[in-house]
């Protein structure tokens, strides 16, 4: 996550729209003894001008102007009996447009509005020492990302309250690395829809439910990867074989109503 100062063309044409980003950021690191390091950062993004329109899947979105965001990040890295651990938390506030990913994919007629949003989270990660024969790491995060719409708080389309990742590496001998990585997170929110017939069956209309009030099923994926190093030099190269979603878990991408 980084901000800077830039002025770049965004749209092709004789006169391209431009966006100006002004983002001061301050970061500090403190050594709290030989085994503990604390980190802290804060920043602010100000975008006085922004892209006028975004054309995507037959939808033209007026993205508007005056986008703003503020962020505070803090964390601690600690060595617990040779096991590196990290605890990190963040808080972010921003002003943006309420447009769900599902709306874009389905090409629905939408009228995005400007709203204020907040996101915050806490992540804990633990790693084993760098053993020769094996190593592993795991992380868990609890987070929240919401919009405030007319006094009502609704989740944003990337809100995933719980997320867990774990990875294991086994090295039977030096040139071969066997990896298994598992990922899980709470299902993303979406706006449900259903069909209604006021006259009892002749005419039907599609009606949307509460904004982003429903959730997809939880996401889970287990991947295996075998990597073989072709030499001991850093630039010797390697070959690998990867199996994605070994358990065949059915992860929902998007619902489509017809």
XYZ file of C-alpha atoms in Angstrom:
258
model
C 0.000 0.000 0.000
C 1.798 3.116 -1.170
C 0.892 6.620 -2.213
C 2.797 9.149 -4.246
C 2.489 12.282 -6.298
C 1.728 11.736 -9.981
C -0.061 13.105 -13.011
C -0.706 10.450 -15.652
C -2.985 10.094 -18.727
C -5.881 7.701 -18.196
C -7.928 7.821 -21.396
C -6.726 7.611 -25.009
C -7.665 10.383 -27.403
C -6.572 13.840 -28.531
C -7.114 15.233 -25.027
C -6.703 12.636 -22.306
C -8.227 13.037 -18.857
C -5.647 13.200 -16.115
C -5.663 12.395 -12.456
C -3.590 14.099 -9.785
C -2.790 12.135 -6.647
C -1.304 13.775 -3.582
C -0.422 11.279 -0.865
C 1.914 12.172 1.997
C 2.907 9.157 4.082
C 4.963 8.802 7.257
C 6.418 5.514 8.520
C 8.574 4.631 11.527
C 10.212 1.481 12.896
C 11.296 0.977 16.496
C 13.570 -1.763 17.871
C 12.176 -2.899 21.233
C 15.001 -5.136 22.303
C 16.773 -7.823 20.273
C 13.674 -9.869 19.439
C 10.884 -7.313 18.995
C 10.332 -4.627 16.358
C 7.387 -2.243 16.240
C 6.176 -0.566 13.029
C 3.850 2.378 12.524
C 2.662 4.258 9.438
C -0.007 6.762 8.509
C -0.939 8.380 5.237
C -3.526 10.437 3.423
C -4.617 10.323 -0.214
C -6.191 13.304 -1.919
C -7.317 13.139 -5.540
C -8.625 16.583 -6.604
C -9.440 15.270 -10.084
C -10.322 11.784 -11.200
C -11.356 9.870 -14.279
C -14.720 11.086 -15.612
C -16.143 7.780 -16.821
C -15.291 4.095 -16.806
C -16.625 1.963 -19.681
C -16.851 -1.683 -18.652
C -19.187 -4.415 -19.889
C -21.659 -2.013 -21.510
C -21.780 0.180 -18.396
C -20.607 3.751 -18.189
C -19.833 4.725 -14.601
C -19.422 8.383 -13.658
C -16.585 8.098 -11.158
C -16.626 11.747 -10.169
C -14.033 13.783 -8.344
C -12.511 14.620 -4.966
C -11.596 11.107 -3.820
C -10.006 10.988 -0.369
C -8.634 8.333 1.969
C -6.754 8.118 5.260
C -4.921 5.108 6.678
C -3.168 4.098 9.910
C -1.136 0.881 10.140
C 0.626 -0.572 13.159
C 2.380 -3.848 13.794
C 4.812 -5.823 15.910
C 7.357 -8.416 14.732
C 8.529 -10.699 17.511
C 10.765 -13.758 17.751
C 9.248 -16.381 20.069
C 11.884 -19.029 20.858
C 13.193 -18.815 17.306
C 9.709 -18.708 15.699
C 9.036 -15.396 13.862
C 5.574 -13.980 14.580
C 3.806 -10.870 13.309
C 0.785 -8.976 14.600
C -0.531 -6.184 12.400
C -3.577 -3.950 12.534
C -4.905 -1.258 10.213
C -7.656 1.326 10.013
C -8.694 3.029 6.780
C -11.337 5.644 5.965
C -12.226 6.733 2.454
C -14.763 8.351 0.187
C -15.693 6.456 -2.952
C -18.402 4.989 -5.146
C -20.683 2.131 -4.123
C -20.426 -0.246 -7.076
C -20.443 -3.999 -6.463
C -18.366 -6.443 -8.478
C -21.486 -8.466 -9.223
C -23.132 -5.423 -10.829
C -20.189 -5.027 -13.184
C -20.017 -8.706 -14.156
C -23.742 -9.016 -14.838
C -23.900 -5.712 -16.718
C -26.798 -4.437 -14.637
C -28.176 -0.926 -14.928
C -26.804 0.802 -11.861
C -26.605 4.326 -10.519
C -23.492 4.484 -8.318
C -23.519 7.004 -5.495
C -20.740 8.570 -3.486
C -20.459 7.230 0.047
C -18.039 7.089 2.937
C -16.488 3.776 3.812
C -14.313 2.289 6.515
C -12.151 -0.798 6.718
C -10.182 -2.187 9.617
C -8.540 -5.440 10.495
C -6.149 -7.472 12.594
C -3.791 -10.152 11.266
C -1.676 -12.662 13.179
C 0.989 -14.732 11.402
C 3.415 -17.367 12.691
C 6.316 -18.968 10.841
C 8.623 -21.834 11.750
C 12.390 -21.330 11.729
C 14.101 -21.975 8.392
C 14.748 -25.671 8.899
C 16.541 -27.582 6.152
C 14.026 -30.411 5.770
C 10.784 -28.446 6.180
C 9.160 -25.180 7.166
C 5.623 -23.856 7.525
C 3.643 -20.704 8.185
C 0.048 -19.816 8.992
C -1.946 -16.601 9.304
C -5.394 -15.544 10.476
C -7.058 -12.199 9.903
C -10.243 -10.632 11.216
C -11.391 -7.661 9.170
C -14.335 -5.457 8.276
C -15.000 -3.254 5.226
C -18.237 -1.255 5.137
C -20.098 1.583 3.434
C -22.335 4.092 5.170
C -25.429 4.527 2.986
C -28.074 6.965 4.238
C -27.228 6.207 7.836
C -27.153 2.432 7.231
C -23.938 0.417 7.385
C -23.587 -2.265 4.696
C -20.594 -4.509 3.877
C -18.467 -3.730 0.848
C -18.215 -6.355 -1.873
C -14.720 -7.426 -0.742
C -15.659 -7.704 2.953
C -14.304 -11.033 4.281
C -14.478 -11.057 8.117
C -12.448 -14.244 8.581
C -9.505 -15.448 6.491
C -7.018 -18.255 7.170
C -3.978 -19.304 5.121
C -1.550 -22.127 5.930
C 1.437 -23.390 3.961
C 3.791 -26.352 4.443
C 7.060 -27.049 2.601
C 8.783 -30.444 2.666
C 12.242 -31.021 1.172
C 13.077 -34.754 0.894
C 16.377 -33.653 -0.598
C 17.869 -30.290 -1.498
C 16.669 -29.949 -5.101
C 13.027 -30.911 -4.460
C 10.443 -28.841 -2.599
C 6.916 -30.142 -1.952
C 4.395 -27.489 -0.976
C 0.791 -27.618 0.210
C -1.117 -24.346 0.680
C -4.667 -24.060 2.023
C -6.778 -20.893 1.861
C -10.129 -20.146 3.487
C -12.158 -16.975 3.837
C -15.710 -15.908 4.536
C -17.845 -15.587 1.414
C -18.084 -12.130 -0.183
C -21.357 -10.187 0.138
C -23.699 -9.625 -2.799
C -27.147 -8.186 -3.497
C -29.686 -10.989 -3.905
C -32.499 -10.934 -6.447
C -35.803 -12.712 -6.877
C -38.737 -12.719 -9.281
C -42.168 -11.353 -8.361
C -45.491 -11.486 -10.190
C -48.034 -8.901 -8.968
C -50.831 -10.427 -11.091
C -50.184 -14.020 -10.072
C -48.136 -15.301 -12.994
C -48.671 -13.296 -16.196
C -46.105 -10.544 -15.679
C -42.902 -11.031 -13.738
C -40.340 -8.507 -12.570
C -36.900 -8.957 -11.071
C -36.576 -7.385 -7.618
C -33.332 -6.741 -5.753
C -33.006 -7.544 -2.078
C -31.249 -5.382 0.520
C -27.941 -3.960 -0.749
C -25.079 -6.451 -0.264
C -27.035 -8.239 2.490
C -26.474 -11.799 1.190
C -23.176 -13.740 1.110
C -21.640 -16.304 -1.167
C -20.585 -19.623 0.412
C -17.220 -19.658 2.149
C -14.185 -19.948 -0.131
C -11.740 -22.846 0.295
C -8.854 -24.026 -1.846
C -6.027 -26.516 -1.325
C -3.113 -26.463 -3.787
C -0.142 -28.804 -4.167
C 3.087 -27.837 -5.900
C 6.295 -29.780 -6.519
C 9.353 -27.727 -7.535
C 12.642 -29.187 -8.716
C 15.745 -26.979 -8.862
C 17.903 -27.529 -11.962
C 21.076 -26.464 -10.203
C 22.479 -24.869 -7.055
C 23.182 -21.487 -8.595
C 20.520 -18.775 -8.044
C 19.951 -18.408 -11.814
C 19.972 -22.137 -12.629
C 16.181 -22.265 -13.012
C 13.599 -24.816 -11.907
C 10.638 -26.855 -13.113
C 7.385 -27.385 -11.222
C 4.129 -29.300 -11.263
C 1.098 -27.688 -9.645
C -2.339 -29.086 -8.778
C -4.897 -26.347 -8.024
C -8.000 -26.925 -5.881
C -7.107 -30.539 -5.168
C -10.280 -31.198 -3.139
C -12.489 -29.897 -5.971
C -14.259 -27.490 -3.647
C -17.047 -25.595 -5.446
C -16.296 -21.884 -5.012
C -19.100 -19.640 -6.260
C -17.914 -16.889 -8.615
C -21.147 -15.021 -9.217
C -24.886 -15.713 -9.315
C -26.752 -14.833 -12.502
C -30.540 -14.404 -12.614
C -32.283 -14.908 -15.953
